Coordinates of C-alpha atoms in Angstrom, one line a residue:
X19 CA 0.0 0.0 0.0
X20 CA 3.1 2.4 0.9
X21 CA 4.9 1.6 -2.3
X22 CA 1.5 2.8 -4.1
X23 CA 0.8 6.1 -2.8
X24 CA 4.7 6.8 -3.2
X25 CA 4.3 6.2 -7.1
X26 CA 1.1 8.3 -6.8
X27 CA 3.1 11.1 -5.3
X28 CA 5.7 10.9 -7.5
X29 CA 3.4 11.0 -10.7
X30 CA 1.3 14.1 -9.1
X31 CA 5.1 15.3 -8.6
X32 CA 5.8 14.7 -12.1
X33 CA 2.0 15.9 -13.6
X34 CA 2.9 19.3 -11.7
X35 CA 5.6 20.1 -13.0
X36 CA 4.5 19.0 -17.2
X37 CA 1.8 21.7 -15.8
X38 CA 4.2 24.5 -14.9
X39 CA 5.9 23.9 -18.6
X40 CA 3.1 23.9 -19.9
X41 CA 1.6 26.9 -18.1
X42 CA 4.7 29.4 -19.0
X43 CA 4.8 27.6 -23.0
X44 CA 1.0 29.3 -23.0
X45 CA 1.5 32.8 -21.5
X46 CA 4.9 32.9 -24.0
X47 CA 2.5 31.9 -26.9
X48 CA 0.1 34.4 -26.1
X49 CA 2.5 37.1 -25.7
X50 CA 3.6 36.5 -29.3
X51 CA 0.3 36.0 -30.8
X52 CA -1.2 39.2 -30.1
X53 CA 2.0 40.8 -31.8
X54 CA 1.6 38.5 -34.4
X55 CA -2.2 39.0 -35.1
X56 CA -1.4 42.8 -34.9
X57 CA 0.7 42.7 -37.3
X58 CA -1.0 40.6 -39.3
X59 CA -4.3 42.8 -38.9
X60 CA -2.3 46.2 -39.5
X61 CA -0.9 45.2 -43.1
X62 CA -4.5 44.5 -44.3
X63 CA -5.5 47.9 -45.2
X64 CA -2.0 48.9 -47.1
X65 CA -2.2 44.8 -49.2
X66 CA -6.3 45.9 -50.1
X67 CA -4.6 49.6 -51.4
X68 CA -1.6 47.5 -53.4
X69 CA -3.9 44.9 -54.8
X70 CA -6.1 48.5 -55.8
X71 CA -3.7 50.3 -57.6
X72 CA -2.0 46.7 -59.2
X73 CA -5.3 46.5 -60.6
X74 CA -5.7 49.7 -62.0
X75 CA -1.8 49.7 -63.6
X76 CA -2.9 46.5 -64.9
X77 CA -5.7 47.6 -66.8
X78 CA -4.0 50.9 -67.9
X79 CA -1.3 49.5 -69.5
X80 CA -3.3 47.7 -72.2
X81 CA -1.5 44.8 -73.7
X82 CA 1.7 45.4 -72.7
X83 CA 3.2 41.7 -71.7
X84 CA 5.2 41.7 -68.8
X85 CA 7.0 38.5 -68.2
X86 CA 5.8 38.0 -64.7
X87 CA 2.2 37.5 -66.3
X88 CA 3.4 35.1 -69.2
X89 CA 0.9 32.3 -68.7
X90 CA 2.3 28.5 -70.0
X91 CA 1.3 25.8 -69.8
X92 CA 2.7 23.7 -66.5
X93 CA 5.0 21.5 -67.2
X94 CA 7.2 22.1 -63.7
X95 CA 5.6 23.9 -60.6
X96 CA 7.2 25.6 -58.0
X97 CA 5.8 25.3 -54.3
X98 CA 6.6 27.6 -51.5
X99 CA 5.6 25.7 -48.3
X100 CA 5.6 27.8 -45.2
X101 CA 5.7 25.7 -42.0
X102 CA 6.8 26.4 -38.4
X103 CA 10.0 25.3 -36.8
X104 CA 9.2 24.1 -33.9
X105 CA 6.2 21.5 -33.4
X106 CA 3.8 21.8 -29.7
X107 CA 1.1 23.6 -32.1
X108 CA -1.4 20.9 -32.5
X109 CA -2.6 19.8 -35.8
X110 CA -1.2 23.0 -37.6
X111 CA 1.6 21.6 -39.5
X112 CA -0.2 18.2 -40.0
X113 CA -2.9 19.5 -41.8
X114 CA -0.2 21.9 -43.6
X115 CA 1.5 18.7 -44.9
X116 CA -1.4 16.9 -45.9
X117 CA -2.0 19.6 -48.3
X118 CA 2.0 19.5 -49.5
X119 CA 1.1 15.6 -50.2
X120 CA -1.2 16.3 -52.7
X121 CA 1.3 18.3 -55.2
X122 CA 2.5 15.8 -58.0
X123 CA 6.1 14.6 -56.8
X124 CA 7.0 14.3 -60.4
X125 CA 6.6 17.9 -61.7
X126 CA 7.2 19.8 -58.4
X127 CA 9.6 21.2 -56.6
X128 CA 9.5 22.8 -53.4
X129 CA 10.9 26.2 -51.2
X130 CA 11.1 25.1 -47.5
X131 CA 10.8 28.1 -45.3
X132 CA 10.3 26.4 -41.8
X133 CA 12.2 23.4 -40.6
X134 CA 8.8 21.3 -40.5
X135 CA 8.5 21.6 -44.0
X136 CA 12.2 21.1 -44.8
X137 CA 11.8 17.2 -42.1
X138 CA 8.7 16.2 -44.1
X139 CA 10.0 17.2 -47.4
X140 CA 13.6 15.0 -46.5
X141 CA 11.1 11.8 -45.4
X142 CA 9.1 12.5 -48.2
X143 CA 11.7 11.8 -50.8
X144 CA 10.4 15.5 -52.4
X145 CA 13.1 17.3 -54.6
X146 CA 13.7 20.6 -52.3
X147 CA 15.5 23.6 -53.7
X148 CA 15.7 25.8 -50.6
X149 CA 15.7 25.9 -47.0
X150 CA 15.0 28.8 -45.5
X151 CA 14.6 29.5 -41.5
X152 CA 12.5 32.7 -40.0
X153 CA 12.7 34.5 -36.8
X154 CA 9.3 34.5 -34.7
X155 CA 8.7 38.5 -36.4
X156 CA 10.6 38.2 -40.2
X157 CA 11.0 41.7 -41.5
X158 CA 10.4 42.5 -45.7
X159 CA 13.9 42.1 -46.3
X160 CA 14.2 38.5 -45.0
X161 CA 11.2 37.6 -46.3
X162 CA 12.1 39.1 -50.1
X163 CA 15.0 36.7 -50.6
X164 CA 12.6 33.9 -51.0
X165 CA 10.0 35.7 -53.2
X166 CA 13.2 36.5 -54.7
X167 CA 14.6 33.2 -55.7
X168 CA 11.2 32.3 -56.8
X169 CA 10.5 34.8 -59.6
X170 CA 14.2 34.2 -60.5
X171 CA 12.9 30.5 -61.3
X172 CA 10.2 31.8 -62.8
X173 CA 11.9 33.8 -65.2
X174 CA 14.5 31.8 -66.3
X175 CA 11.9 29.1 -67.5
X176 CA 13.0 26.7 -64.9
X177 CA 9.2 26.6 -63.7
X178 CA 6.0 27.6 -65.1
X179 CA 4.1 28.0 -62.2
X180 CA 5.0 29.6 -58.4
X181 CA 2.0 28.3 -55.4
X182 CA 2.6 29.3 -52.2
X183 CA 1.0 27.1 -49.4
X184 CA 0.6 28.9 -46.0
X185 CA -1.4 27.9 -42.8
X186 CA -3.9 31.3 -43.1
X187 CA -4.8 32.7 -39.7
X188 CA -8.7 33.3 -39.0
X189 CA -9.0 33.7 -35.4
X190 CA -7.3 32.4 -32.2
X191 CA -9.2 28.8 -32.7
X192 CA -9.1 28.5 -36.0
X193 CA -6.5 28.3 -38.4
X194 CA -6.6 26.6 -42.2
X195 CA -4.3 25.5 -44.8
X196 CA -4.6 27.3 -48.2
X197 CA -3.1 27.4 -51.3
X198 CA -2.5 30.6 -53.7
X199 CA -1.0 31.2 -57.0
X200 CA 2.0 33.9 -56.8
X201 CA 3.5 33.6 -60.0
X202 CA 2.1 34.4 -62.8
X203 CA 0.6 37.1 -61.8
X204 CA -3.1 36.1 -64.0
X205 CA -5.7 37.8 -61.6
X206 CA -5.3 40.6 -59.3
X207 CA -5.2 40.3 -56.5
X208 CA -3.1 38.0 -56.7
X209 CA -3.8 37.0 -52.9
X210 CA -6.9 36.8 -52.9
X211 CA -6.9 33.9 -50.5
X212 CA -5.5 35.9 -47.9
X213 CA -8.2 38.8 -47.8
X214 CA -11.2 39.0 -46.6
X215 CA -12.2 41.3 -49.3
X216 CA -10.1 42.6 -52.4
X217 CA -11.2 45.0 -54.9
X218 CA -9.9 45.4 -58.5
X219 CA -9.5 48.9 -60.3
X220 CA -11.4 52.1 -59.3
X221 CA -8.4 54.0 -59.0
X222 CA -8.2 57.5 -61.5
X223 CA -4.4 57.9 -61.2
X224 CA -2.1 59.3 -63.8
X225 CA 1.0 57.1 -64.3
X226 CA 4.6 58.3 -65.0
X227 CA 6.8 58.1 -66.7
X228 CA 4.2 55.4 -68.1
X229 CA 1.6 52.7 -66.6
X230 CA 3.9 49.9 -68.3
X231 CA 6.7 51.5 -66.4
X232 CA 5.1 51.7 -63.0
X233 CA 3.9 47.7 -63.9
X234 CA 7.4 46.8 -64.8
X235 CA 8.4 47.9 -60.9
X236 CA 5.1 47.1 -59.3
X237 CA 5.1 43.7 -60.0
X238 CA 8.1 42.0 -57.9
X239 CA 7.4 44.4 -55.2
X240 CA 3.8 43.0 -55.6
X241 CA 5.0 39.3 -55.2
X242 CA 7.6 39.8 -52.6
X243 CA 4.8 41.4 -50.5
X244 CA 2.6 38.5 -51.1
X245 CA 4.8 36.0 -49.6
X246 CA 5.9 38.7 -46.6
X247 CA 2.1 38.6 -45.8
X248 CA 1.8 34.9 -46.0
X249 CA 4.9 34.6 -43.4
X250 CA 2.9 37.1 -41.1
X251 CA 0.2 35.4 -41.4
X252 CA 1.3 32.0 -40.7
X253 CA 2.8 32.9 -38.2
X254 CA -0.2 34.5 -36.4
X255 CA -1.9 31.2 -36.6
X256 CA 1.3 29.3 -35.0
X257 CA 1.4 31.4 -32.0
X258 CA -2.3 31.3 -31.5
X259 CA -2.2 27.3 -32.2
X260 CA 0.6 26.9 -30.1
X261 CA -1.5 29.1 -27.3
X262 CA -4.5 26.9 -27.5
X263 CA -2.4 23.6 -27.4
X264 CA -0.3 24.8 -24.7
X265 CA -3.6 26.1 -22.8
X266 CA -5.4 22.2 -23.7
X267 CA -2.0 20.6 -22.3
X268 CA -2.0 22.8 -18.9
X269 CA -6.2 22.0 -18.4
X270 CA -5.5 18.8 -18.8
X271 CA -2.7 18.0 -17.0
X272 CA -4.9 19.8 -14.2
X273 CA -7.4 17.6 -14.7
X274 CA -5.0 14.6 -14.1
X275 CA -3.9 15.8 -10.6
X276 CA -7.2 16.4 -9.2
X277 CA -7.6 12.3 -10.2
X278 CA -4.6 11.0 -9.1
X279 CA -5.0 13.3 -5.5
X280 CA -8.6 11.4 -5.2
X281 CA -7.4 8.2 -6.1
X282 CA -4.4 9.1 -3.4
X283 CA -6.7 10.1 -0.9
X284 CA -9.0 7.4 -1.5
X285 CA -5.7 4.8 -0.7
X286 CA -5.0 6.3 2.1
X287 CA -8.2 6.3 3.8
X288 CA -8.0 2.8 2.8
X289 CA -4.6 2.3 4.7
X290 CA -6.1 4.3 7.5
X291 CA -9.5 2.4 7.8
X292 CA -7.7 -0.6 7.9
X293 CA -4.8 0.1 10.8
X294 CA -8.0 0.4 13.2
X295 CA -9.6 -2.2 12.3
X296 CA -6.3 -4.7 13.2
X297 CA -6.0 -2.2 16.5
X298 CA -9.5 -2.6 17.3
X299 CA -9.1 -6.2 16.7
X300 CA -6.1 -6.8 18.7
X301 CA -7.8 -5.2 21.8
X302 CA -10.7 -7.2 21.6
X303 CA -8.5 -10.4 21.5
X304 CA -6.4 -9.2 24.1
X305 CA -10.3 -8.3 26.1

């Protein structure tokens, strides 16, 4: 009976303490998420004003064929899959790679910019040309060298089509996998996915020197701000997926102690019941 309460102690020992990890892995979380979902929420207004006046250029310049709206056909796509690093964010990067599994193996390649994606694309066999790893906040810059490399492919012919697939943050419970087109550029907005609502044209503007001009510069900037907003907004639904695990973990571990303190307390008024019963025995023997 002694041995078993001593391996109940040590397991509410052990339950308390997963609890404290736990507990400061949730208030961490949160702290980043609402910088994260800030962020995300204060670049909304100046993407809906980009993906404005893109449209207007667009339709100002005419016929005028830029090569980042060349359409071909798809003989070799290009997938940017934006994961996290670290894992403890429940079924995030799981339903992330379930939607990386559906991309034929044979005509894709793939841009790794989280270690998650970069593990399941190594187990996977996939043919990954890049690795790239993020801080918790990525600024433009860092973000730019992968939008970067991926209209440089894009150019040169080596692919004929750029996705970019990105857990999209709703709110602090939900979070879902989508899947956007970056390059080319056939509709604007180009990231429509990632708005809740995108218009196209309306903007009386006079361009100079000439709308073809202001395309010609618009359009990378266009893409590499695409794929900064998808990094923002991934990792806004990390931090608040991490949060709610972390906060699932901590309730439950709870949960666990309260059980294992009644099932402790239950034993020992076992243990206790039973001492009096041999005392009260023994004296009536001795009687």
């Amino acid at each position: 009976m002694a041995a078993n309460t001593r391996d109940i102690r040590r397991r509410i020992k052990s339950v308390k303490n997963t609890a404290q990890i736990t507990k400061a892995m949730q208030m961490v979380a949160a702290s980043k998420m609402r910088k994260a979902q800030q962020l995300a929420i204060d670049g909304r207004p100046y993407a809906q004003l980009l993906n404005r006046i893109s449209a207007a250029v667009n339709e100002v310049s005419g016929d005028t064929k830029h090569p980042l709206l060349q359409q071909r056909e798809v003989k070799k796509e290009l997938v940017i899959i934006i994961s996290t690093d670290k894992g403890l964010c429940g079924a995030l990067n799981t339903n992330l790679l379930r939607e990386a599994a559906k991309f034929d193996g044979e005509k894709t390649e793939f841009i790794a910019a989280g270690r998650k994606a970069a593990q399941w694309a190594g187990r996977s066999r996939k043919k990954m040309i890049a690795e790239f790893h993020l801080k918790d906040t990525p600024s433009f810059v860092e973000t730019k060298v992968i939008s970067k490399m991926a209209i440089e492919k894009f150019l040169d012919g080596s692919v004929d089509k750029v996705s970019v697939l990105v857990t999209r943050f709703v709110n602090t419970l939900t979070q879902e996998p989508i899947v956007f087109q970056l390059l080319p550029v056939s509709a604007l907005p180009v990231n429509k996915d990632l708005e809740a609502a995108g218009e196209k044209g309306g903007v009386d503007a006079v361009f100079e020197p000439s709308a073809a001009a202001v395309l010609d510069a618009l359009l990378p900037y266009y893409a590499h701000f695409a794929v900064y907003r998808a990094v923002v907004e991934a990792r806004a639904a990390e931090h608040s997926a991490r949060m709610v695990a972390m906060k699932n973990a901590t309730d439950n571990a709870k949960g666990l102690i309260k059980d294992l303190t009644l099932e402790y307390n239950k034993i020992r008024q076992a243990s206790i019941t039973t001492e009096l019963l041999e005392i009260t025995t023994a004296q009536m023997a001795l009687g």
